[in-house]
Coordinates of N, CA and C in Angstrom, one line a residue:
X1305 N 57.5 103.9 53.0 CA 56.8 103.5 51.8 C 56.1 104.8 51.2
X1306 N 56.3 105.0 49.9 CA 55.6 106.1 49.3 C 54.1 105.9 49.2
X1307 N 53.3 106.9 49.1 CA 51.9 106.8 49.1 C 51.4 105.9 48.0
X1308 N 52.0 106.0 46.8 CA 51.6 105.1 45.7 C 51.8 103.7 46.0
X1309 N 52.9 103.4 46.7 CA 53.2 102.0 47.1 C 52.2 101.6 48.2
X1310 N 51.9 102.5 49.1 CA 51.0 102.2 50.2 C 49.6 101.8 49.5
X1311 N 49.1 102.7 48.6 CA 47.8 102.4 48.0 C 47.8 101.1 47.3
X1312 N 48.8 100.8 46.6 CA 48.9 99.5 45.8 C 48.9 98.3 46.8
X1313 N 49.7 98.4 47.8 CA 49.8 97.4 48.8 C 48.5 97.2 49.6
X1314 N 47.9 98.3 50.0 CA 46.6 98.3 50.7 C 45.5 97.6 49.8
X1315 N 45.4 98.0 48.6 CA 44.5 97.3 47.7 C 44.7 95.8 47.6
X1316 N 46.0 95.4 47.4 CA 46.3 94.0 47.4 C 45.9 93.3 48.6
X1317 N 46.1 93.9 49.8 CA 45.8 93.2 51.0 C 44.2 93.1 51.2
X1318 N 43.5 94.1 50.8 CA 42.0 94.0 50.8 C 41.6 92.9 49.9
X1319 N 42.2 92.8 48.7 CA 41.9 91.6 47.8 C 42.2 90.3 48.5
X1320 N 43.3 90.2 49.2 CA 43.7 89.0 49.9 C 42.6 88.6 50.9
X1321 N 42.2 89.7 51.7 CA 41.1 89.4 52.7 C 39.9 88.9 52.1
X1322 N 39.5 89.4 50.9 CA 38.3 88.9 50.2 C 38.5 87.5 49.7
X1323 N 39.6 87.3 49.0 CA 39.9 85.9 48.5 C 39.9 84.9 49.6
X1324 N 40.4 85.3 50.8 CA 40.4 84.3 51.9 C 39.0 83.9 52.3
X1325 N 38.1 84.9 52.3 CA 36.7 84.6 52.6 C 36.0 83.8 51.5
X1326 N 36.3 84.1 50.3 CA 35.7 83.4 49.1 C 36.3 82.0 49.1
X1327 N 37.6 81.8 49.3 CA 38.1 80.5 49.3 C 37.5 79.6 50.4
X1328 N 37.2 80.2 51.5 CA 36.5 79.4 52.6 C 35.2 78.9 52.1
X1329 N 34.4 79.6 51.3 CA 33.1 79.2 50.8 C 33.3 78.3 49.5
X1330 N 34.5 78.1 49.1 CA 34.7 77.3 47.9 C 34.2 78.1 46.7
X1331 N 34.3 79.4 46.8 CA 33.8 80.3 45.7 C 32.4 80.0 45.3
X1332 N 31.6 79.8 46.3 CA 30.1 79.4 46.1 C 29.4 80.5 45.4
X1333 N 28.6 80.1 44.4 CA 27.8 81.0 43.6 C 26.6 81.5 44.4
X1334 N 26.4 81.0 45.6 CA 25.3 81.4 46.5 C 25.6 82.6 47.3
X1335 N 26.8 83.0 47.4 CA 27.2 84.1 48.2 C 26.8 85.4 47.6
X1336 N 26.0 86.2 48.3 CA 25.5 87.5 47.8 C 26.4 88.6 48.3
X1337 N 26.9 88.5 49.5 CA 27.8 89.5 50.1 C 28.7 88.9 51.2
X1338 N 29.9 89.5 51.2 CA 30.9 89.1 52.3 C 31.1 90.4 53.1
X1339 N 31.0 90.2 54.4 CA 31.2 91.3 55.4 C 32.5 90.9 56.2
X1340 N 33.5 91.7 56.1 CA 34.7 91.4 56.9 C 34.9 92.6 57.9
X1341 N 35.2 92.2 59.1 CA 35.5 93.2 60.2 C 36.9 92.9 60.6
X1342 N 37.8 93.9 60.4 CA 39.1 93.8 60.9 C 39.3 94.7 62.1
X1343 N 39.7 94.2 63.2 CA 40.1 94.9 64.4 C 41.5 95.1 64.3
X1344 N 42.0 96.4 64.4 CA 43.4 96.7 64.3 C 43.9 97.5 65.5
X1345 N 43.0 97.5 66.5 CA 43.3 98.4 67.7 C 44.3 97.7 68.7
X1346 N 43.8 96.8 69.4 CA 44.7 96.1 70.4 C 45.2 94.8 69.8
X1347 N 44.4 93.8 69.9 CA 44.7 92.5 69.2 C 44.1 92.6 67.8
X1348 N 44.9 92.2 66.9 CA 44.5 92.3 65.5 C 43.6 91.0 65.2
X1349 N 42.5 91.3 64.6 CA 41.5 90.2 64.4 C 40.8 90.3 63.1
X1350 N 40.5 89.2 62.4 CA 39.8 89.1 61.2 C 38.5 88.3 61.5
X1351 N 37.3 88.9 61.3 CA 36.1 88.3 61.5 C 35.2 88.5 60.3
X1352 N 34.4 87.5 60.0 CA 33.7 87.5 58.7 C 32.3 86.9 58.9
X1353 N 31.3 87.5 58.2 CA 30.0 86.8 58.0 C 29.6 87.0 56.6
X1354 N 28.5 86.4 56.2 CA 28.1 86.3 54.8 C 26.6 86.6 54.6
X1355 N 26.2 87.1 53.5 CA 24.8 87.0 53.0 C 24.8 85.9 52.0
X1356 N 24.0 84.9 52.2 CA 23.9 83.8 51.3 C 22.5 83.5 50.9
X1357 N 22.1 83.6 49.7 CA 20.8 83.5 49.2 C 19.8 84.3 50.0
X1358 N 20.2 85.6 50.2 CA 19.4 86.6 50.9 C 19.4 86.5 52.4
X1359 N 20.1 85.6 53.0 CA 20.1 85.4 54.4 C 21.5 85.7 55.0
X1360 N 21.5 86.4 56.1 CA 22.8 86.6 56.8 C 23.2 85.4 57.6
X1361 N 24.4 85.1 57.5 CA 24.9 83.8 58.2 C 26.3 84.0 58.7
X1362 N 26.6 83.5 59.9 CA 27.9 83.4 60.4 C 28.6 82.2 59.6
X1363 N 29.9 82.2 59.7 CA 30.7 81.2 58.8 C 30.3 79.8 59.1
X1364 N 30.0 79.5 60.4 CA 29.7 78.1 60.7 C 28.3 77.6 60.3
X1365 N 27.4 78.5 59.8 CA 26.1 78.1 59.5 C 25.7 78.3 58.0
X1366 N 26.7 78.4 57.2 CA 26.4 78.7 55.8 C 25.6 77.6 55.1
X1367 N 25.8 76.4 55.5 CA 25.0 75.3 54.8 C 23.6 75.3 55.1
X1368 N 23.1 76.1 56.1 CA 21.7 76.2 56.4 C 21.0 77.0 55.2
X1369 N 21.8 77.7 54.4 CA 21.2 78.6 53.4 C 21.7 78.3 52.0
X1370 N 22.6 77.4 51.9 CA 23.2 77.1 50.6 C 22.2 76.3 49.7
X1371 N 22.1 76.6 48.4 CA 21.2 75.8 47.5 C 22.0 75.0 46.5
X1372 N 23.3 75.4 46.4 CA 24.1 74.6 45.5 C 25.0 73.6 46.3
X1373 N 26.2 73.5 46.0 CA 27.1 72.6 46.7 C 27.4 73.0 48.1
X1374 N 27.4 72.0 49.0 CA 27.7 72.3 50.4 C 29.1 72.9 50.6
X1375 N 29.2 73.7 51.6 CA 30.4 74.4 52.0 C 31.1 73.7 53.1
X1376 N 32.4 73.6 53.0 CA 33.2 73.0 54.1 C 33.3 74.0 55.3
X1377 N 32.4 73.7 56.3 CA 32.4 74.6 57.5 C 33.1 73.9 58.6
X1378 N 34.0 72.9 58.3 CA 34.7 72.2 59.4 C 35.5 73.1 60.2
X1379 N 35.8 72.6 61.4 CA 36.7 73.4 62.4 C 38.0 73.7 61.7
X1380 N 38.5 72.7 61.0 CA 39.8 72.9 60.3 C 39.8 74.1 59.3
X1381 N 38.7 74.1 58.5 CA 38.6 75.1 57.5 C 38.3 76.5 58.1
X1382 N 37.6 76.5 59.2 CA 37.4 77.8 60.0 C 38.7 78.3 60.6
X1383 N 39.5 77.4 61.1 CA 40.8 77.8 61.7 C 41.7 78.3 60.6
X1384 N 41.7 77.7 59.4 CA 42.5 78.2 58.3 C 42.0 79.6 57.9
X1385 N 40.7 79.8 57.8 CA 40.1 81.1 57.5 C 40.6 82.2 58.5
X1386 N 40.5 81.8 59.8 CA 40.9 82.8 60.8 C 42.4 83.0 60.8
X1387 N 43.2 82.0 60.7 CA 44.6 82.2 60.7 C 45.1 83.0 59.5
X1388 N 44.6 82.7 58.3 CA 45.0 83.5 57.1 C 44.5 84.9 57.3
X1389 N 43.3 85.1 57.7 CA 42.7 86.4 57.9 C 43.4 87.2 58.9
X1390 N 43.8 86.6 60.0 CA 44.5 87.4 61.0 C 45.9 87.8 60.5
X1391 N 46.5 87.0 59.7 CA 47.8 87.3 59.1 C 47.7 88.5 58.2
X1392 N 46.6 88.5 57.4 CA 46.3 89.6 56.5 C 46.1 90.9 57.3
X1393 N 45.3 90.8 58.4 CA 45.0 92.0 59.2 C 46.3 92.5 59.8
X1394 N 47.2 91.6 60.2 CA 48.5 92.1 60.7 C 49.3 92.8 59.7
X1395 N 49.2 92.3 58.4 CA 49.9 93.0 57.3 C 49.3 94.3 57.0
X1396 N 48.0 94.5 57.1 CA 47.4 95.8 56.9 C 47.8 96.7 58.0
X1397 N 47.8 96.3 59.2 CA 48.3 97.1 60.3 C 49.7 97.6 60.1
X1398 N 50.6 96.6 59.7 CA 52.0 96.9 59.5 C 52.2 97.9 58.3
X1399 N 51.3 97.8 57.3 CA 51.5 98.7 56.1 C 51.2 100.1 56.6
X1400 N 50.2 100.4 57.4 CA 50.0 101.7 58.0 C 51.2 102.2 58.8
X1401 N 51.7 101.4 59.6 CA 52.8 101.7 60.5 C 54.0 102.0 59.7
X1402 N 54.3 101.2 58.7 CA 55.5 101.3 57.8 C 55.5 102.6 57.0
X1403 N 54.3 103.1 56.7 CA 54.1 104.3 55.9 C 54.0 105.5 56.8
X1404 N 54.1 105.3 58.1 CA 54.0 106.4 59.1 C 52.6 107.0 59.2
X1405 N 51.6 106.2 58.9 CA 50.2 106.6 59.0 C 49.6 106.1 60.3
X1406 N 48.6 106.9 60.8 CA 47.8 106.4 61.9 C 47.0 105.1 61.5
X1407 N 47.1 104.2 62.4 CA 46.5 102.9 62.1 C 45.0 103.0 62.5
X1408 N 44.1 102.7 61.7 CA 42.6 102.8 62.1 C 42.4 101.7 63.2
X1409 N 41.4 102.0 64.0 CA 41.0 101.0 65.0 C 40.3 99.8 64.4
X1410 N 39.6 100.1 63.3 CA 38.8 99.0 62.7 C 38.6 99.3 61.2
X1411 N 38.3 98.3 60.5 CA 38.0 98.4 59.0 C 36.9 97.4 58.7
X1412 N 35.9 98.0 58.1 CA 34.7 97.1 57.6 C 34.8 97.1 56.1
X1413 N 34.7 95.9 55.6 CA 34.7 95.7 54.2 C 33.5 94.9 53.8
X1414 N 32.8 95.3 52.7 CA 31.7 94.6 52.2 C 32.0 94.4 50.7
X1415 N 31.7 93.2 50.2 CA 31.9 92.9 48.8 C 30.8 92.0 48.3
X1416 N 30.2 92.4 47.2 CA 29.2 91.6 46.5 C 29.8 90.9 45.3
X1417 N 30.1 89.6 45.4 CA 30.8 88.9 44.3 C 30.0 88.9 43.0
X1418 N 28.7 88.9 43.0 CA 27.9 88.8 41.8 C 27.9 90.1 41.0
X1419 N 28.1 91.3 41.7 CA 28.2 92.6 41.0 C 29.5 93.2 41.0
X1420 N 30.4 92.7 41.9 CA 31.8 93.3 42.0 C 31.8 94.6 42.9
X1421 N 30.7 94.9 43.5 CA 30.6 96.1 44.4 C 31.4 95.9 45.6
X1422 N 32.3 96.8 45.9 CA 33.2 96.8 47.1 C 33.1 98.1 47.8
X1423 N 33.0 98.0 49.2 CA 32.9 99.2 50.0 C 33.8 98.9 51.2
X1424 N 34.6 99.9 51.6 CA 35.3 99.7 52.9 C 35.3 101.0 53.7
X1425 N 35.2 100.8 55.0 CA 35.0 102.0 55.9 C 36.0 101.8 57.0
X1426 N 36.8 102.8 57.2 CA 37.8 102.8 58.3 C 37.3 103.6 59.4
X1427 N 37.6 103.2 60.7 CA 37.2 103.9 61.9 C 38.5 104.2 62.7
X1428 N 38.6 105.4 63.1 CA 39.8 105.8 64.0 C 39.3 106.0 65.4
X1429 N 38.0 105.7 65.7 CA 37.5 105.8 67.0 C 38.1 104.7 67.9
X1430 N 38.5 105.1 69.1 CA 39.1 104.0 69.9 C 37.9 103.2 70.5
X1431 N 37.7 102.1 69.9 CA 36.5 101.3 70.2 C 36.7 100.4 71.4
X1432 N 37.9 100.0 71.6 CA 38.1 98.9 72.6 C 38.3 99.3 74.0
X1433 N 38.1 100.6 74.3 CA 38.2 101.0 75.7 C 37.1 100.3 76.5
X1434 N 36.0 100.0 76.0 CA 34.9 99.4 76.7 C 34.5 98.1 76.1
X1435 N 34.8 97.8 74.8 CA 34.3 96.7 74.1 C 35.4 95.9 73.4
X1436 N 35.1 94.6 73.2 CA 36.1 93.8 72.5 C 35.7 93.7 71.0
X1437 N 36.6 93.2 70.1 CA 36.3 93.1 68.7 C 35.1 92.2 68.4
X1438 N 34.9 91.1 69.2 CA 33.8 90.2 68.9 C 32.5 90.9 69.2
X1439 N 32.4 91.7 70.2 CA 31.2 92.5 70.5 C 30.9 93.4 69.3
X1440 N 31.9 94.1 68.8 CA 31.7 95.0 67.7 C 31.3 94.3 66.5
X1441 N 31.8 93.1 66.2 CA 31.5 92.3 65.1 C 30.0 91.8 65.2
X1442 N 29.6 91.3 66.3 CA 28.2 90.9 66.5 C 27.3 92.0 66.4
X1443 N 27.7 93.2 66.9 CA 26.8 94.4 66.7 C 26.6 94.7 65.2
X1444 N 27.7 94.6 64.4 CA 27.5 94.9 63.0 C 26.6 93.8 62.4
X1445 N 26.8 92.6 62.7 CA 26.0 91.5 62.2 C 24.5 91.8 62.5
X1446 N 24.2 92.2 63.7 CA 22.8 92.5 64.1 C 22.3 93.7 63.4
X1447 N 23.1 94.7 63.2 CA 22.7 95.9 62.5 C 22.3 95.6 61.1
X1448 N 23.0 94.6 60.5 CA 22.7 94.3 59.1 C 21.5 93.4 59.0
X1449 N 21.0 92.9 60.1 CA 19.7 92.1 60.2 C 20.0 90.7 60.6
X1450 N 21.2 90.3 61.0 CA 21.5 89.0 61.4 C 20.9 88.7 62.8
X1451 N 20.5 87.4 63.0 CA 19.9 87.0 64.2 C 21.0 86.3 65.1
X1452 N 21.2 86.9 66.3 CA 22.2 86.4 67.2 C 21.7 85.3 68.1
X1453 N 22.6 84.4 68.5 CA 22.3 83.4 69.5 C 22.3 84.1 70.8
X1454 N 21.7 83.6 71.9 CA 21.6 84.2 73.2 C 23.0 84.6 73.7
X1455 N 24.0 83.7 73.5 CA 25.4 84.0 74.0 C 26.1 85.1 73.3
X1456 N 25.6 85.5 72.1 CA 26.2 86.5 71.3 C 25.5 87.9 71.5
X1457 N 24.5 87.9 72.3 CA 23.8 89.2 72.5 C 24.8 90.3 73.1
X1458 N 24.5 91.5 72.6 CA 25.4 92.6 72.9 C 24.7 93.6 73.8

């Protein structure tokens, strides 16, 4: 794949990852920021949390902070979010491999729907020698100011 094609495909896949998260929330106007963590190192994984009305929230707790319409946080909707997100993460990993590029170990994406501000950061550090993707995800959530449950402590 030529670099121009890679860039176009990568941009499209990032948009897909964001639309997946927005679709999960029903495109709620309460969402301030979407945080997506893609683990591309061993097992490919898509993990997401949100800032909603100024409060950080994991996907299952969004309705604790929503002021407009309730969000479908059912197990079925969460499974759809994870399944679609994991498929997108696999496509991102494959796009690097197909273009002969080194695959990053992880990708962090933040998007503010109200302003359109998008930021993505790739890491090539081999993170999973000692830690799993969920630990890295919860660490990022805590770094951003999120409150973890005791079982999520890192």
